[in-house]
Short mmCIF file of C-alpha atoms in Angstrom, two decimals:
data_model
loop_
_atom_site.label_atom_id
_atom_site.label_comp_id
_atom_site.label_asym_id
_atom_site.label_seq_id
_atom_site.Cartn_x
_atom_site.Cartn_y
_atom_site.Cartn_z
CA MET A 358 0.05 -0.04 0.02
CA ARG A 359 1.52 3.20 -1.18
CA PHE A 360 0.36 6.69 -0.06
CA THR A 361 0.59 9.26 -2.92
CA SER A 362 -0.83 12.44 -1.28
CA GLN A 363 -2.31 13.66 1.86
CA THR A 364 -4.23 16.82 2.68
CA SER A 365 -6.38 17.90 5.79
CA SER A 366 -9.26 20.31 5.97
CA ASP A 367 -12.22 20.74 8.29
CA GLY A 368 -10.85 18.19 10.70
CA VAL A 369 -10.66 15.48 8.15
CA THR A 370 -7.49 13.91 6.50
CA GLU A 371 -7.73 12.55 2.93
CA GLN A 372 -4.98 10.29 1.76
CA PHE A 373 -4.85 8.93 -1.93
CA PHE A 374 -3.17 5.50 -2.12
CA THR A 375 -2.55 2.62 -4.59
CA LEU A 376 -2.66 -1.00 -3.61
CA ASP A 377 -1.12 -3.01 -6.41
CA GLU A 378 -3.30 -1.87 -9.35
CA ILE A 379 -6.06 -0.36 -7.16
CA PRO A 380 -6.29 3.40 -6.69
CA GLY A 381 -8.11 4.48 -3.48
CA VAL A 382 -8.75 7.13 -0.92
CA LEU A 383 -8.64 7.00 2.82
CA TRP A 384 -10.49 9.51 5.00
CA THR A 385 -9.88 9.76 8.77
CA PRO A 386 -10.28 12.32 11.42
CA GLU A 387 -7.26 14.67 11.53
CA ASP A 388 -4.63 13.43 13.92
CA ALA A 389 -6.34 10.03 14.23
CA SER A 390 -3.97 7.44 15.77
CA ALA A 391 -6.10 4.77 17.55
CA PRO A 392 -8.27 2.06 15.93
CA ARG A 393 -11.81 3.07 14.77
CA PRO A 394 -14.75 1.47 12.83
CA LEU A 395 -14.26 1.49 9.00
CA ILE A 396 -16.75 2.22 6.34
CA LEU A 397 -16.12 1.08 2.68
CA LEU A 398 -17.81 3.16 0.09
CA GLY A 399 -18.61 1.75 -3.43
CA HIS A 400 -19.39 4.30 -6.16
CA GLY A 401 -22.14 4.11 -8.89
CA GLY A 402 -21.73 2.96 -12.49
CA GLY A 403 -19.63 5.24 -14.69
CA GLN A 404 -18.49 7.19 -11.48
CA HIS A 405 -15.26 6.94 -9.46
CA LYS A 406 -13.81 7.13 -6.01
CA THR A 407 -14.00 10.91 -5.62
CA ALA A 408 -17.45 11.38 -7.11
CA PRO A 409 -19.20 14.18 -5.19
CA GLY A 410 -21.62 11.75 -3.50
CA ILE A 411 -18.81 9.70 -2.24
CA VAL A 412 -16.59 12.55 -0.96
CA SER A 413 -19.51 14.25 0.87
CA ARG A 414 -20.53 11.13 2.71
CA ALA A 415 -16.91 10.08 3.41
CA ARG A 416 -16.09 13.43 4.95
CA ARG A 417 -19.35 13.36 6.97
CA TYR A 418 -18.67 9.85 8.38
CA ALA A 419 -14.96 10.78 9.09
CA ALA A 420 -15.95 13.95 10.87
CA GLU A 421 -17.99 11.61 13.20
CA GLY A 422 -14.96 9.45 13.98
CA PHE A 423 -15.08 6.78 11.35
CA ALA A 424 -12.27 5.78 8.87
CA VAL A 425 -13.69 5.62 5.36
CA VAL A 426 -12.26 4.08 2.14
CA ALA A 427 -13.33 4.44 -1.55
CA ILE A 428 -11.65 2.70 -4.35
CA ASP A 429 -12.19 2.91 -8.24
CA ALA A 430 -14.10 -0.13 -9.41
CA PRO A 431 -12.72 -2.27 -12.13
CA ASN A 432 -12.85 -0.36 -15.40
CA HIS A 433 -13.81 2.85 -13.72
CA GLY A 434 -11.97 6.09 -12.53
CA ASP A 435 -8.14 5.92 -12.96
CA ARG A 436 -8.20 2.28 -13.85
CA PRO A 437 -7.62 0.88 -17.44
CA ARG A 438 -10.60 -0.26 -19.52
CA ASP A 439 -10.54 -3.75 -21.01
CA GLU A 440 -12.03 -4.79 -24.35
CA GLU A 441 -14.67 -6.95 -22.92
CA PHE A 442 -15.88 -4.21 -20.65
CA GLY A 443 -16.19 -1.82 -23.61
CA ARG A 444 -18.19 -4.48 -25.43
CA ILE A 445 -20.52 -5.16 -22.49
CA ALA A 446 -21.01 -1.42 -21.85
CA ALA A 447 -21.75 -0.68 -25.44
CA GLU A 448 -24.35 -3.53 -25.60
CA MET A 449 -25.94 -2.35 -22.27
CA ARG A 450 -26.36 1.26 -23.70
CA ALA A 451 -27.67 -0.01 -27.00
CA GLY A 452 -30.09 -2.49 -25.35
CA ILE A 453 -31.43 0.22 -22.91
CA ALA A 454 -31.87 2.67 -25.91
CA ALA A 455 -33.72 -0.18 -27.76
CA GLY A 456 -36.14 -0.62 -24.82
CA GLU A 457 -34.83 -3.94 -23.53
CA ASN A 458 -35.06 -4.97 -19.78
CA PRO A 459 -32.58 -2.62 -18.07
CA GLY A 460 -32.43 -4.89 -15.05
CA ALA A 461 -30.92 -7.79 -17.06
CA LEU A 462 -28.47 -5.56 -19.01
CA VAL A 463 -27.29 -3.84 -15.73
CA ALA A 464 -27.03 -7.07 -13.93
CA GLY A 465 -24.84 -8.53 -16.75
CA MET A 466 -22.43 -5.57 -16.37
CA HIS A 467 -22.25 -5.95 -12.55
CA SER A 468 -21.85 -9.69 -12.87
CA TYR A 469 -18.78 -9.03 -15.25
CA LEU A 470 -17.14 -6.75 -12.67
CA ALA A 471 -18.17 -8.44 -9.39
CA GLY A 472 -15.40 -11.12 -9.13
CA GLN A 473 -12.66 -8.54 -9.45
CA ALA A 474 -14.35 -5.95 -7.32
CA VAL A 475 -14.87 -8.43 -4.39
CA ALA A 476 -11.20 -9.40 -4.63
CA ASP A 477 -10.04 -5.73 -4.71
CA TRP A 478 -12.12 -4.77 -1.74
CA GLN A 479 -10.91 -7.80 0.34
CA ALA A 480 -7.23 -6.87 -0.42
CA VAL A 481 -7.84 -3.27 0.36
CA LEU A 482 -9.68 -4.10 3.62
CA THR A 483 -6.84 -6.24 4.81
CA ALA A 484 -4.28 -3.54 3.96
CA VAL A 485 -6.19 -0.68 5.58
CA GLN A 486 -6.90 -2.57 8.72
CA ARG A 487 -3.09 -2.81 9.18
CA LEU A 488 -2.91 0.91 9.78
CA ASP A 489 -2.72 2.23 13.38
CA GLN A 490 -5.40 4.73 12.72
CA VAL A 491 -7.91 2.10 11.43
CA GLY A 492 -7.18 -1.35 13.09
CA ALA A 493 -9.24 -4.52 12.95
CA GLY A 494 -12.51 -3.14 14.26
CA PRO A 495 -16.07 -3.52 12.80
CA VAL A 496 -16.61 -2.67 9.16
CA GLY A 497 -19.54 -1.27 7.23
CA TYR A 498 -20.18 -1.02 3.55
CA GLY A 499 -22.19 1.76 1.72
CA GLY A 500 -23.04 1.68 -1.99
CA MET A 501 -26.04 2.69 -4.20
CA SER A 502 -26.82 1.36 -7.73
CA MET A 503 -23.69 -0.28 -9.08
CA GLY A 504 -22.25 0.16 -5.60
CA CYS A 505 -25.10 -2.02 -4.41
CA GLY A 506 -24.67 -4.46 -7.34
CA LEU A 507 -21.01 -5.01 -6.41
CA GLY A 508 -21.63 -4.69 -2.72
CA ILE A 509 -24.14 -7.47 -2.37
CA PRO A 510 -21.75 -10.13 -3.45
CA LEU A 511 -19.06 -8.56 -1.23
CA ILE A 512 -21.16 -8.51 1.88
CA ALA A 513 -22.23 -12.00 1.27
CA ALA A 514 -18.58 -13.16 0.88
CA GLU A 515 -16.93 -11.12 3.50
CA PRO A 516 -17.58 -11.85 7.27
CA ARG A 517 -15.55 -8.57 8.38
CA ILE A 518 -18.51 -6.57 7.05
CA ARG A 519 -21.00 -6.15 10.00
CA ALA A 520 -23.56 -3.65 8.50
CA ALA A 521 -24.51 -2.14 5.16
CA VAL A 522 -26.46 0.73 3.53
CA VAL A 523 -27.27 -0.29 -0.12
CA GLY A 524 -30.04 0.24 -2.60
CA LEU A 525 -31.19 1.87 -5.91
CA LEU A 526 -31.00 -1.43 -7.61
CA GLY A 527 -33.31 -4.34 -8.43
CA VAL A 528 -33.01 -7.98 -7.73
CA HIS A 529 -31.87 -9.24 -11.04
CA GLY A 530 -28.86 -11.57 -10.60
CA LEU A 531 -28.56 -10.78 -6.91
CA ALA A 532 -31.18 -12.99 -5.26
CA GLU A 533 -28.80 -15.81 -4.05
CA ASP A 534 -26.07 -13.55 -2.74
CA ALA A 535 -28.70 -11.31 -1.00
CA ALA A 536 -30.21 -14.35 0.68
CA ARG A 537 -26.77 -15.23 2.17
CA ILE A 538 -26.53 -11.73 3.78
CA THR A 539 -27.44 -11.84 7.55
CA VAL A 540 -25.99 -8.42 8.87
CA PRO A 541 -28.16 -5.50 9.43
CA VAL A 542 -29.00 -3.60 6.23
CA GLN A 543 -30.56 -0.22 5.50
CA PHE A 544 -31.98 -0.25 1.89
CA LEU A 545 -32.79 2.83 -0.14
CA VAL A 546 -35.54 2.92 -2.81
CA GLN A 547 -36.33 5.86 -4.93
CA TRP A 548 -40.20 5.69 -5.51
CA ASP A 549 -40.06 7.08 -9.03
CA ASP A 550 -36.75 5.47 -10.13
CA GLN A 551 -36.61 5.78 -13.91
CA MET A 552 -33.85 3.05 -14.07
CA VAL A 553 -35.14 0.56 -11.56
CA PRO A 554 -38.70 -0.76 -11.49
CA ARG A 555 -40.21 -0.38 -7.98
CA ASP A 556 -41.20 -4.09 -7.79
CA GLN A 557 -37.67 -5.08 -8.51
CA SER A 558 -36.22 -2.87 -5.83
CA LEU A 559 -38.80 -4.21 -3.31
CA ALA A 560 -37.92 -7.72 -4.32
CA LEU A 561 -34.25 -7.17 -3.55
CA PHE A 562 -35.16 -5.90 -0.15
CA ASP A 563 -37.32 -8.85 0.17
CA ALA A 564 -34.57 -11.29 -0.73
CA LEU A 565 -32.14 -10.07 1.87
CA GLY A 566 -31.53 -12.79 4.46
CA SER A 567 -31.04 -10.22 7.28
CA ALA A 568 -33.37 -10.36 10.34
CA GLN A 569 -32.61 -6.63 10.80
CA LYS A 570 -33.22 -4.86 7.54
CA THR A 571 -35.08 -1.47 7.10
CA LEU A 572 -36.23 0.03 3.84
CA HIS A 573 -36.25 3.76 3.22
CA ALA A 574 -38.28 4.84 0.13
CA ASN A 575 -38.48 8.49 -1.02
CA PRO A 576 -40.25 10.20 -3.91
CA GLY A 577 -38.14 11.24 -6.96
CA LYS A 578 -35.81 9.74 -9.67
CA HIS A 579 -32.61 7.54 -9.41
CA GLY A 580 -30.40 10.44 -8.57
CA ASP A 581 -32.79 12.25 -6.08
CA VAL A 582 -31.98 10.62 -2.72
CA PRO A 583 -32.76 13.31 -0.17
CA SER A 584 -29.82 14.62 1.89
CA PHE A 585 -31.46 13.47 5.19
CA GLU A 586 -30.69 9.94 4.14
CA VAL A 587 -26.94 10.70 4.65
CA ASP A 588 -27.81 11.55 8.24
CA SER A 589 -29.86 8.40 8.49
CA SER A 590 -27.07 6.30 7.24
CA LEU A 591 -24.61 7.77 9.70
CA ARG A 592 -26.87 6.93 12.66
CA PHE A 593 -27.28 3.46 11.22
CA PHE A 594 -23.61 2.96 11.08
CA ILE A 595 -23.10 4.39 14.57
CA ARG A 596 -25.90 2.03 15.87
CA HIS A 597 -24.24 -1.01 14.34
CA LEU A 598 -20.55 -0.25 14.25
CA SER A 599 -19.84 1.91 17.33
CA MET L 870 -60.39 22.48 29.86
CA ARG L 871 -60.13 21.09 33.35
CA PHE L 872 -56.83 19.53 34.69
CA THR L 873 -57.57 16.57 37.05
CA SER L 874 -54.07 15.39 38.12
CA GLN L 875 -50.41 16.31 37.67
CA THR L 876 -47.32 14.27 38.32
CA SER L 877 -43.63 14.86 37.36
CA SER L 878 -40.82 12.26 36.86
CA ASP L 879 -37.58 12.10 34.90
CA GLY L 880 -37.91 15.75 33.81
CA VAL L 881 -41.35 15.27 32.30
CA THR L 882 -44.68 16.49 33.72
CA GLU L 883 -47.83 14.48 32.93
CA GLN L 884 -51.25 16.17 33.39
CA PHE L 885 -54.53 14.51 32.88
CA PHE L 886 -57.41 16.75 31.68
CA THR L 887 -60.96 16.63 30.25
CA LEU L 888 -62.17 19.01 27.73
CA ASP L 889 -66.06 18.71 27.54
CA GLU L 890 -66.53 14.95 27.24
CA ILE L 891 -62.88 14.36 25.94
CA PRO L 892 -60.35 12.82 28.43
CA GLY L 893 -56.78 13.63 27.56
CA VAL L 894 -53.15 13.75 28.83
CA LEU L 895 -50.54 16.53 28.31
CA TRP L 896 -46.78 15.95 28.62
CA THR L 897 -44.41 18.86 28.70
CA PRO L 898 -40.82 19.31 30.05
CA GLU L 899 -40.88 19.88 33.72
CA ASP L 900 -41.11 23.65 34.54
CA ALA L 901 -41.93 24.44 30.94
CA SER L 902 -43.36 27.97 30.65
CA ALA L 903 -42.36 29.22 27.20
CA PRO L 904 -44.19 28.16 23.87
CA ARG L 905 -42.87 25.00 22.20
CA PRO L 906 -43.79 22.73 19.22
CA LEU L 907 -46.73 20.34 19.94
CA ILE L 908 -47.13 16.72 18.92
CA LEU L 909 -50.61 15.07 18.93
CA LEU L 910 -50.58 11.28 19.30
CA GLY L 911 -53.52 9.06 18.15
CA HIS L 912 -53.68 5.63 19.62
CA GLY L 913 -54.53 2.27 17.89
CA GLY L 914 -57.84 0.47 17.64
CA GLY L 915 -58.99 -0.93 20.99
CA GLN L 916 -56.22 1.09 22.82
CA HIS L 917 -56.50 4.30 24.82
CA LYS L 918 -54.55 7.60 25.65
CA THR L 919 -52.11 5.84 28.07
CA ALA L 920 -51.37 2.74 26.05
CA PRO L 921 -47.67 1.80 26.58
CA GLY L 922 -46.62 2.73 22.99
CA ILE L 923 -48.29 6.23 23.45
CA VAL L 924 -46.71 6.93 26.96
CA SER L 925 -43.25 5.94 25.94
CA ARG L 926 -43.29 8.04 22.82
CA ALA L 927 -44.84 11.10 24.57
CA ARG L 928 -42.34 11.02 27.30
CA ARG L 929 -39.44 10.59 24.82
CA TYR L 930 -40.73 13.63 22.69
CA ALA L 931 -41.27 15.73 25.92
CA ALA L 932 -37.92 15.01 27.24
CA GLU L 933 -36.66 16.68 23.95
CA GLY L 934 -38.63 19.88 24.60
CA PHE L 935 -41.89 19.10 22.85
CA ALA L 936 -45.40 19.45 24.23
CA VAL L 937 -47.42 16.17 23.57
CA VAL L 938 -51.11 15.43 23.83
CA ALA L 939 -52.96 12.20 23.58
CA ILE L 940 -56.88 11.82 23.94
CA ASP L 941 -59.07 8.87 24.02
CA ALA L 942 -60.62 8.26 20.63
CA PRO L 943 -64.49 8.07 20.54
CA ASN L 944 -65.73 4.83 22.06
CA HIS L 945 -62.31 4.15 23.48
CA GLY L 946 -60.55 4.44 26.78
CA ASP L 947 -62.54 6.18 29.44
CA ARG L 948 -65.35 7.24 26.99
CA PRO L 949 -68.73 5.63 26.77
CA ARG L 950 -69.52 3.12 23.98
CA ASP L 951 -72.53 3.72 21.88
CA GLU L 952 -74.82 1.01 20.36
CA GLU L 953 -73.86 1.59 16.72
CA PHE L 954 -70.15 1.31 17.63
CA GLY L 955 -70.84 -2.06 19.49
CA ARG L 956 -72.69 -3.24 16.27
CA ILE L 957 -69.87 -2.20 13.94
CA ALA L 958 -67.13 -3.74 16.19
CA ALA L 959 -69.04 -6.96 16.35
CA GLU L 960 -69.56 -7.03 12.62
CA MET L 961 -65.86 -6.27 11.97
CA ARG L 962 -64.76 -9.15 14.40
CA ALA L 963 -67.11 -11.61 12.78
CA GLY L 964 -66.19 -10.49 9.23
CA ILE L 965 -62.40 -10.90 9.93
CA ALA L 966 -63.02 -14.35 11.56
CA ALA L 967 -64.94 -15.39 8.51
CA GLY L 968 -62.25 -14.37 6.19
CA GLU L 969 -63.67 -11.23 4.67
CA ASN L 970 -61.36 -8.36 3.43
CA PRO L 971 -60.15 -6.71 6.73
CA GLY L 972 -59.21 -3.55 4.84
CA ALA L 973 -62.88 -2.78 4.03
CA LEU L 974 -64.13 -3.75 7.64
CA VAL L 975 -61.50 -1.69 9.43
CA ALA L 976 -62.15 1.25 6.97
CA GLY L 977 -65.77 1.03 7.91
CA MET L 978 -65.08 1.43 11.57
CA HIS L 979 -62.61 4.22 11.12
CA SER L 980 -65.06 5.94 8.90
CA TYR L 981 -67.75 5.69 11.68
CA LEU L 982 -65.37 7.25 14.13
CA ALA L 983 -63.49 9.87 12.03
CA GLY L 984 -66.00 12.73 12.00
CA GLN L 985 -66.13 12.96 15.89
CA ALA L 986 -62.38 12.29 16.11
CA VAL L 987 -61.40 15.12 13.85
CA ALA L 988 -63.78 17.57 15.86
CA ASP L 989 -62.36 16.31 19.15
CA TRP L 990 -58.71 16.90 18.04
CA GLN L 991 -59.49 20.37 16.63
CA ALA L 992 -61.16 21.43 19.99
CA VAL L 993 -58.35 19.96 21.98
CA LEU L 994 -55.68 21.57 19.74
CA THR L 995 -57.31 25.02 20.24
CA ALA L 996 -57.54 24.62 23.95
CA VAL L 997 -54.08 23.22 24.53
CA GLN L 998 -52.50 26.03 22.30
CA ARG L 999 -54.03 28.57 24.80
CA LEU L 1000 -51.75 27.25 27.56
CA ASP L 1001 -48.56 29.32 28.23
CA GLN L 1002 -46.30 26.27 28.11
CA VAL L 1003 -47.59 25.28 24.63
CA GLY L 1004 -48.59 28.33 22.60
CA ALA L 1005 -49.49 28.51 18.96
CA GLY L 1006 -46.36 27.08 17.44
CA PRO L 1007 -45.94 24.35 14.94
CA VAL L 1008 -48.00 21.11 15.31
CA GLY L 1009 -47.14 17.58 14.31
CA TYR L 1010 -49.43 14.44 14.40
CA GLY L 1011 -48.26 10.77 15.10
CA GLY L 1012 -50.56 7.74 14.84
CA MET L 1013 -50.33 4.16 13.64
CA SER L 1014 -53.12 1.84 12.54
CA MET L 1015 -56.34 3.31 13.82
CA GLY L 1016 -54.21 6.30 14.73
CA CYS L 1017 -53.44 6.67 11.05
CA GLY L 1018 -56.94 5.90 9.81
CA LEU L 1019 -58.35 8.74 12.13
CA GLY L 1020 -55.22 10.87 11.50
CA ILE L 1021 -55.35 11.18 7.76
CA PRO L 1022 -58.76 12.84 7.66
CA LEU L 1023 -57.37 15.20 10.53
CA ILE L 1024 -54.24 16.14 8.83
CA ALA L 1025 -56.09 16.71 5.44
CA ALA L 1026 -58.58 19.03 7.48
CA GLU L 1027 -56.39 20.93 9.84
CA PRO L 1028 -53.87 23.47 8.48
CA ARG L 1029 -52.16 23.81 11.91
CA ILE L 1030 -50.66 20.39 11.41
CA ARG L 1031 -47.33 20.79 9.67
CA ALA L 1032 -45.87 17.30 9.70
CA ALA L 1033 -47.02 13.67 10.49
CA VAL L 1034 -45.63 10.16 11.22
CA VAL L 1035 -48.42 7.72 10.35
CA GLY L 1036 -48.68 4.10 8.94
CA LEU L 1037 -49.58 0.47 9.52
CA LEU L 1038 -52.73 0.76 7.51
CA GLY L 1039 -53.90 0.36 3.93
CA VAL L 1040 -55.32 2.75 1.42
CA HIS L 1041 -58.94 1.50 1.78
CA GLY L 1042 -61.35 4.65 2.24
CA LEU L 1043 -58.40 7.04 2.61
CA ALA L 1044 -57.23 7.88 -0.90
CA GLU L 1045 -59.10 11.21 -1.29
CA ASP L 1046 -57.98 12.57 2.05
CA ALA L 1047 -54.47 11.34 1.68
CA ALA L 1048 -54.28 13.04 -1.81
CA ARG L 1049 -55.12 16.37 0.02
CA ILE L 1050 -52.30 16.12 2.50
CA THR L 1051 -49.34 18.23 1.41
CA VAL L 1052 -47.26 18.49 4.64
CA PRO L 1053 -44.03 16.23 5.16
CA VAL L 1054 -45.13 12.67 6.14
CA GLN L 1055 -42.96 9.82 7.56
CA PHE L 1056 -44.91 6.61 6.72
CA LEU L 1057 -44.31 3.26 8.40
CA VAL L 1058 -44.96 -0.21 6.95
CA GLN L 1059 -44.46 -3.53 8.68
CA TRP L 1060 -43.26 -5.89 5.87
CA ASP L 1061 -45.01 -8.96 7.22
CA ASP L 1062 -48.21 -7.26 8.68
CA GLN L 1063 -50.66 -9.79 9.15
CA MET L 1064 -53.51 -7.19 9.25
CA VAL L 1065 -52.63 -4.98 6.47
CA PRO L 1066 -51.60 -6.34 2.94
CA ARG L 1067 -48.33 -4.91 1.66
CA ASP L 1068 -49.73 -3.57 -1.54
CA GLN L 1069 -52.46 -1.73 0.40
CA SER L 1070 -49.93 -0.01 2.59
CA LEU L 1071 -47.68 1.00 -0.32
CA ALA L 1072 -50.75 2.20 -1.96
CA LEU L 1073 -51.67 4.55 0.87
CA PHE L 1074 -48.11 5.92 0.84
CA ASP L 1075 -48.48 6.44 -2.97
CA ALA L 1076 -51.68 8.22 -2.40
CA LEU L 1077 -50.22 10.86 -0.15
CA GLY L 1078 -50.00 14.31 -1.95
CA SER L 1079 -46.97 15.45 0.00
CA ALA L 1080 -43.88 16.22 -2.04
CA GLN L 1081 -41.81 15.33 1.09
CA LYS L 1082 -42.85 11.83 2.14
CA THR L 1083 -40.52 9.04 3.24
CA LEU L 1084 -41.37 5.38 3.73
CA HIS L 1085 -39.82 3.23 6.42
CA ALA L 1086 -40.51 -0.45 6.06
CA ASN L 1087 -39.28 -3.06 8.63
CA PRO L 1088 -39.61 -6.91 8.88
CA GLY L 1089 -42.24 -8.29 11.25
CA LYS L 1090 -45.82 -8.16 12.12
CA HIS L 1091 -48.31 -5.37 12.86
CA GLY L 1092 -47.06 -4.83 16.48
CA ASP L 1093 -43.35 -5.32 15.81
CA VAL L 1094 -42.30 -1.82 14.86
CA PRO L 1095 -38.52 -1.64 15.90
CA SER L 1096 -37.62 0.77 18.67
CA PHE L 1097 -35.24 2.82 16.48
CA GLU L 1098 -38.34 4.19 14.64
CA VAL L 1099 -39.21 6.13 17.72
CA ASP L 1100 -35.78 7.90 17.34
CA SER L 1101 -36.38 8.30 13.90
CA SER L 1102 -39.92 9.94 14.34
CA LEU L 1103 -38.31 12.17 16.89
CA ARG L 1104 -35.63 13.46 14.37
CA PHE L 1105 -38.36 13.84 11.77
CA PHE L 1106 -40.39 16.02 14.01
CA ILE L 1107 -37.24 18.17 15.13
CA ARG L 1108 -36.60 18.52 11.40
CA HIS L 1109 -39.91 19.79 10.50
CA LEU L 1110 -41.34 21.44 13.73
CA SER L 1111 -38.21 23.11 15.39
#
């Protein structure tokens, strides 16, 4: 793990790093030295580790004492694109433009990325937990849309993750992994999501194996999650990780 | 308005009162004298103004600075039962036992009570707002199940109510009043509610006219709302009434 830059503002330190081929960012409270709970943030499709929605949540969580990590997903951000990804992305766009079932097309893309994404997160988690200011404490995961599509297999596979806030995605391709998840989950639905049919969202919530799961639905389209849900996710992580 | 008893504990003062034929309870922070936001709490069917779920929420809200009022609904608690109510209640129980649509039967009961319940709440609201320790500030309403069934017509009719937490009820008989509601609403659904079909709950949330509405769904049956939803409702009222 190699740190490439460090800046601090408003009480939060932001460090860019690379671990092998994976570019990432670590946010911690300024001058943090003792272990603390860690939150992994997975970005949406076509976005990257410093998308505005990731940075604002990361800084908010870090200001409350958490360590937070975001990485570029495979074929996203500063990482190289492979030919197969380009082919799948083009097919997905053409299919959606032609009116095909977006759930199946999006699930195909996530399925292509998930194996590598899960391995990346597991390697980053191991490396970050070796840092004095993080340590081997409880871990949460937060990710919407593609961050949910790659997060569900990760949470199902990774026993170190104890709680998750996910959503903005349907059940397509995820039912089996969702059923294996038993940790507390807060699940977000946008009631008028133009990309995810409502019944498919509700079916993914339904499929989660967790005894403690809670669904929050709000009016508006895919990108219109209200800002109070950031506060709510913070309280959820405090409740389950602190 | 006649106060009949007053006790204080844990920083909260509880005063029983009657207004004409309506028995009620007012909770305020101990030694409160200045105006403050007010929350009206409507109890569930067959319950009363000091049901455990009402008292625990009332004391929690009052400890945070709110004034809180609960009253016995018509034909509930310390109020007399009329013959027509007895007939409707018996029909409802027999119909549910015989496997009839509970949504229609419950809606019939609520419809019988709603006219009186709305008038009661409006009179109590006027009287309570004349007290120095309450005043004419913003008002919220909280009520689940029958407390939602009687609350939806009240919120639709009463412009002094600025925010509401309702739920555990289906759309039957309530679509028109729900569509007239424009204030922020937090709406609770129990995912495995044995008394309210899931699609009927979601349809009532859908029917609310409010631009700011947020749905919280949790696993479990009608009575299994998790305790963290009390915290969440408190934050909702603070956000919209303070």
